[in-house]
GROMACS .gro file of N, CA and C in nm:
model
  207
    1GLU      N    1   0.084  -0.118   0.000
    1GLU     CA    2   0.000   0.000   0.000
    1GLU      C    3   0.088   0.124   0.000
    2MET      N    4   0.058   0.219  -0.087
    2MET     CA    5   0.135   0.342  -0.093
    2MET      C    6   0.078   0.444   0.005
    3GLU      N    7   0.168   0.519   0.066
    3GLU     CA    8   0.127   0.626   0.157
    3GLU      C    9   0.191   0.755   0.109
    4PHE      N   10   0.125   0.865   0.140
    4PHE     CA   11   0.172   0.996   0.096
    4PHE      C   12   0.188   1.088   0.216
    5TYR      N   13   0.289   1.175   0.210
    5TYR     CA   14   0.304   1.275   0.316
    5TYR      C   15   0.177   1.360   0.320
    6THR      N   16   0.133   1.390   0.442
    6THR     CA   17   0.008   1.464   0.462
    6THR      C   18   0.034   1.582   0.553
    7LEU      N   19  -0.017   1.698   0.515
    7LEU     CA   20   0.005   1.821   0.591
    7LEU      C   21  -0.115   1.848   0.681
    8LEU      N   22  -0.090   1.850   0.811
    8LEU     CA   23  -0.193   1.886   0.909
    8LEU      C   24  -0.183   2.036   0.934
    9THR      N   25  -0.292   2.107   0.915
    9THR     CA   26  -0.299   2.250   0.945
    9THR      C   27  -0.402   2.269   1.055
   10ILE      N   28  -0.361   2.337   1.162
   10ILE     CA   29  -0.449   2.364   1.275
   10ILE      C   30  -0.468   2.514   1.289
   11VAL      N   31  -0.594   2.555   1.301
   11VAL     CA   32  -0.629   2.696   1.320
   11VAL      C   33  -0.674   2.713   1.465
   12TYR      N   34  -0.622   2.816   1.531
   12TYR     CA   35  -0.658   2.844   1.671
   12TYR      C   36  -0.652   2.994   1.695
   13SER      N   37  -0.699   3.038   1.809
   13SER     CA   38  -0.701   3.182   1.841
   13SER      C   39  -0.625   3.211   1.969
   14ILE      N   40  -0.556   3.324   1.968
   14ILE     CA   41  -0.491   3.377   2.088
   14ILE      C   42  -0.529   3.523   2.098
   15ALA      N   43  -0.596   3.558   2.207
   15ALA     CA   44  -0.636   3.697   2.231
   15ALA      C   45  -0.703   3.758   2.109
   16GLU      N   46  -0.803   3.689   2.057
   16GLU     CA   47  -0.883   3.734   1.943
   16GLU      C   48  -0.807   3.741   1.811
   17HIS      N   49  -0.687   3.684   1.806
   17HIS     CA   50  -0.609   3.679   1.682
   17HIS      C   51  -0.611   3.535   1.630
   18SER      N   52  -0.652   3.519   1.506
   18SER     CA   53  -0.654   3.386   1.446
   18SER      C   54  -0.512   3.349   1.401
   19MET      N   55  -0.467   3.232   1.444
   19MET     CA   56  -0.333   3.184   1.410
   19MET      C   57  -0.348   3.046   1.347
   20GLN      N   58  -0.241   3.002   1.281
   20GLN     CA   59  -0.240   2.865   1.229
   20GLN      C   60  -0.097   2.816   1.219
   21PHE      N   61  -0.082   2.684   1.221
   21PHE     CA   62   0.048   2.622   1.197
   21PHE      C   63   0.023   2.489   1.127
   22SER      N   64   0.129   2.438   1.066
   22SER     CA   65   0.119   2.313   0.990
   22SER      C   66   0.232   2.219   1.027
   23VAL      N   67   0.203   2.090   1.022
   23VAL     CA   68   0.299   1.984   1.053
   23VAL      C   69   0.283   1.873   0.950
   24TRP      N   70   0.395   1.821   0.899
   24TRP     CA   71   0.391   1.711   0.804
   24TRP      C   72   0.386   1.577   0.877
   25PHE      N   73   0.306   1.484   0.825
   25PHE     CA   74   0.298   1.348   0.876
   25PHE      C   75   0.324   1.252   0.761
   26PRO      N   76   0.378   1.133   0.790
   26PRO     CA   77   0.408   1.038   0.683
   26PRO      C   78   0.287   0.965   0.625
   27SER      N   79   0.169   0.984   0.686
   27SER     CA   80   0.049   0.921   0.630
   27SER      C   81  -0.075   1.001   0.668
   28GLU      N   82  -0.179   0.983   0.590
   28GLU     CA   83  -0.306   1.050   0.619
   28GLU      C   84  -0.366   0.999   0.750
   29ALA      N   85  -0.349   0.869   0.777
   29ALA     CA   86  -0.404   0.810   0.900
   29ALA      C   87  -0.342   0.875   1.024
   30GLU      N   88  -0.210   0.897   1.023
   30GLU     CA   89  -0.145   0.961   1.137
   30GLU      C   90  -0.194   1.104   1.156
   31CYS      N   91  -0.217   1.174   1.047
   31CYS     CA   92  -0.268   1.310   1.053
   31CYS      C   93  -0.406   1.312   1.119
   32TRP      N   94  -0.494   1.225   1.074
   32TRP     CA   95  -0.629   1.221   1.131
   32TRP      C   96  -0.628   1.175   1.276
   33ASN      N   97  -0.535   1.088   1.314
   33ASN     CA   98  -0.524   1.047   1.454
   33ASN      C   99  -0.494   1.166   1.544
   34VAL      N  100  -0.408   1.255   1.499
   34VAL     CA  101  -0.375   1.375   1.577
   34VAL      C  102  -0.495   1.470   1.579
   35LEU      N  103  -0.561   1.483   1.466
   35LEU     CA  104  -0.673   1.577   1.456
   35LEU      C  105  -0.794   1.531   1.537
   36LEU      N  106  -0.821   1.402   1.538
   36LEU     CA  107  -0.942   1.351   1.603
   36LEU      C  108  -0.918   1.290   1.742
   37GLY      N  109  -0.792   1.267   1.776
   37GLY     CA  110  -0.761   1.206   1.904
   37GLY      C  111  -0.777   1.302   2.021
   38THR      N  112  -0.775   1.248   2.141
   38THR     CA  113  -0.783   1.332   2.260
   38THR      C  114  -0.645   1.348   2.321
   39GLY      N  115  -0.619   1.465   2.378
   39GLY     CA  116  -0.491   1.493   2.440
   39GLY      C  117  -0.380   1.521   2.340
   40THR      N  118  -0.415   1.545   2.214
   40THR     CA  119  -0.315   1.572   2.111
   40THR      C  120  -0.285   1.721   2.106
   41ILE      N  121  -0.195   1.759   2.017
   41ILE     CA  122  -0.158   1.900   2.004
   41ILE      C  123  -0.279   1.985   1.966
   42TYR      N  124  -0.373   1.926   1.893
   42TYR     CA  125  -0.495   1.999   1.856
   42TYR      C  126  -0.570   2.043   1.983
   43ASP      N  127  -0.581   1.952   2.079
   43ASP     CA  128  -0.647   1.985   2.207
   43ASP      C  129  -0.564   2.085   2.288
   44GLN      N  130  -0.433   2.068   2.286
   44GLN     CA  131  -0.345   2.152   2.367
   44GLN      C  132  -0.348   2.299   2.325
   45VAL      N  133  -0.368   2.327   2.197
   45VAL     CA  134  -0.376   2.467   2.151
   45VAL      C  135  -0.521   2.514   2.139
   46ASN      N  136  -0.616   2.431   2.184
   46ASN     CA  137  -0.759   2.462   2.170
   46ASN      C  138  -0.795   2.491   2.025
   47GLY      N  139  -0.759   2.399   1.938
   47GLY     CA  140  -0.783   2.416   1.795
   47GLY      C  141  -0.929   2.439   1.763
   48GLU      N  142  -0.952   2.525   1.665
   48GLU     CA  143  -1.088   2.556   1.620
   48GLU      C  144  -1.120   2.485   1.488
   49GLU      N  145  -1.019   2.468   1.404
   49GLU     CA  146  -1.035   2.399   1.276
   49GLU      C  147  -0.908   2.319   1.250
   50GLY      N  148  -0.923   2.212   1.174
   50GLY     CA  149  -0.807   2.133   1.136
   50GLY      C  150  -0.829   2.069   1.001
   51TYR      N  151  -0.721   2.055   0.926
   51TYR     CA  152  -0.729   2.000   0.791
   51TYR      C  153  -0.615   1.902   0.768
   52CYS      N  154  -0.641   1.794   0.700
   52CYS     CA  155  -0.538   1.700   0.657
   52CYS      C  156  -0.534   1.703   0.504
   53ASP      N  157  -0.430   1.763   0.448
   53ASP     CA  158  -0.415   1.773   0.303
   53ASP      C  159  -0.309   1.675   0.255
   54VAL      N  160  -0.352   1.576   0.179
   54VAL     CA  161  -0.261   1.473   0.128
   54VAL      C  162  -0.182   1.528   0.010
   55SER      N  163  -0.049   1.511   0.016
   55SER     CA  164   0.037   1.557  -0.094
   55SER      C  165   0.046   1.449  -0.202
   56HIS      N  166   0.128   1.475  -0.302
   56HIS     CA  167   0.152   1.378  -0.408
   56HIS      C  168   0.291   1.315  -0.393
   57VAL      N  169   0.352   1.334  -0.276
   57VAL     CA  170   0.487   1.282  -0.250
   57VAL      C  171   0.476   1.155  -0.166
   58TYR      N  172   0.532   1.046  -0.218
   58TYR     CA  173   0.526   0.918  -0.148
   58TYR      C  174   0.608   0.922  -0.020
   59SER      N  175   0.551   0.872   0.089
   59SER     CA  176   0.629   0.851   0.211
   59SER      C  177   0.661   0.703   0.226
   60LYS      N  178   0.578   0.620   0.164
   60LYS     CA  179   0.600   0.475   0.166
   60LYS      C  180   0.555   0.422   0.030
   61LEU      N  181   0.646   0.359  -0.038
   61LEU     CA  182   0.617   0.306  -0.170
   61LEU      C  183   0.649   0.158  -0.170
   62VAL      N  184   0.551   0.077  -0.201
   62VAL     CA  185   0.572  -0.068  -0.207
   62VAL      C  186   0.626  -0.100  -0.345
   63LYS      N  187   0.748  -0.151  -0.345
   63LYS     CA  188   0.812  -0.186  -0.473
   63LYS      C  189   0.765  -0.324  -0.516
   64PRO      N  190   0.752  -0.346  -0.646
   64PRO     CA  191   0.715  -0.479  -0.693
   64PRO      C  192   0.826  -0.580  -0.662
   65LYS      N  193   0.788  -0.703  -0.636
   65LYS     CA  194   0.885  -0.807  -0.606
   65LYS      C  195   0.952  -0.853  -0.736
   66LEU      N  196   1.080  -0.887  -0.725
   66LEU     CA  197   1.152  -0.939  -0.842
   66LEU      C  198   1.100  -1.077  -0.878
   67ARG      N  199   1.084  -1.099  -1.002
   67ARG     CA  200   1.038  -1.230  -1.050
   67ARG      C  201   1.160  -1.312  -1.091
   68PRO      N  202   1.168  -1.435  -1.043
   68PRO     CA  203   1.288  -1.517  -1.072
   68PRO      C  204   1.283  -1.589  -1.206
   69TRP      N  205   1.266  -1.519  -1.316
   69TRP     CA  206   1.269  -1.587  -1.444
   69TRP      C  207   1.372  -1.528  -1.528
   0.00000   0.00000   0.00000
């Protein structure tokens, strides 16, 4: 199974100022785990919105097996 680097973007507010930051993850599943999990960085910054944007860059590529013929 191929996996792609995924960018997590979290939007939060500090003193009425909207801020955001982004973090790369090696898979979409890891990104969603942080976004939907409890006690994650999303919770720690009191995130208001979060997005997982999948890139086109492989983080894990399954190579075909060599055929012995």
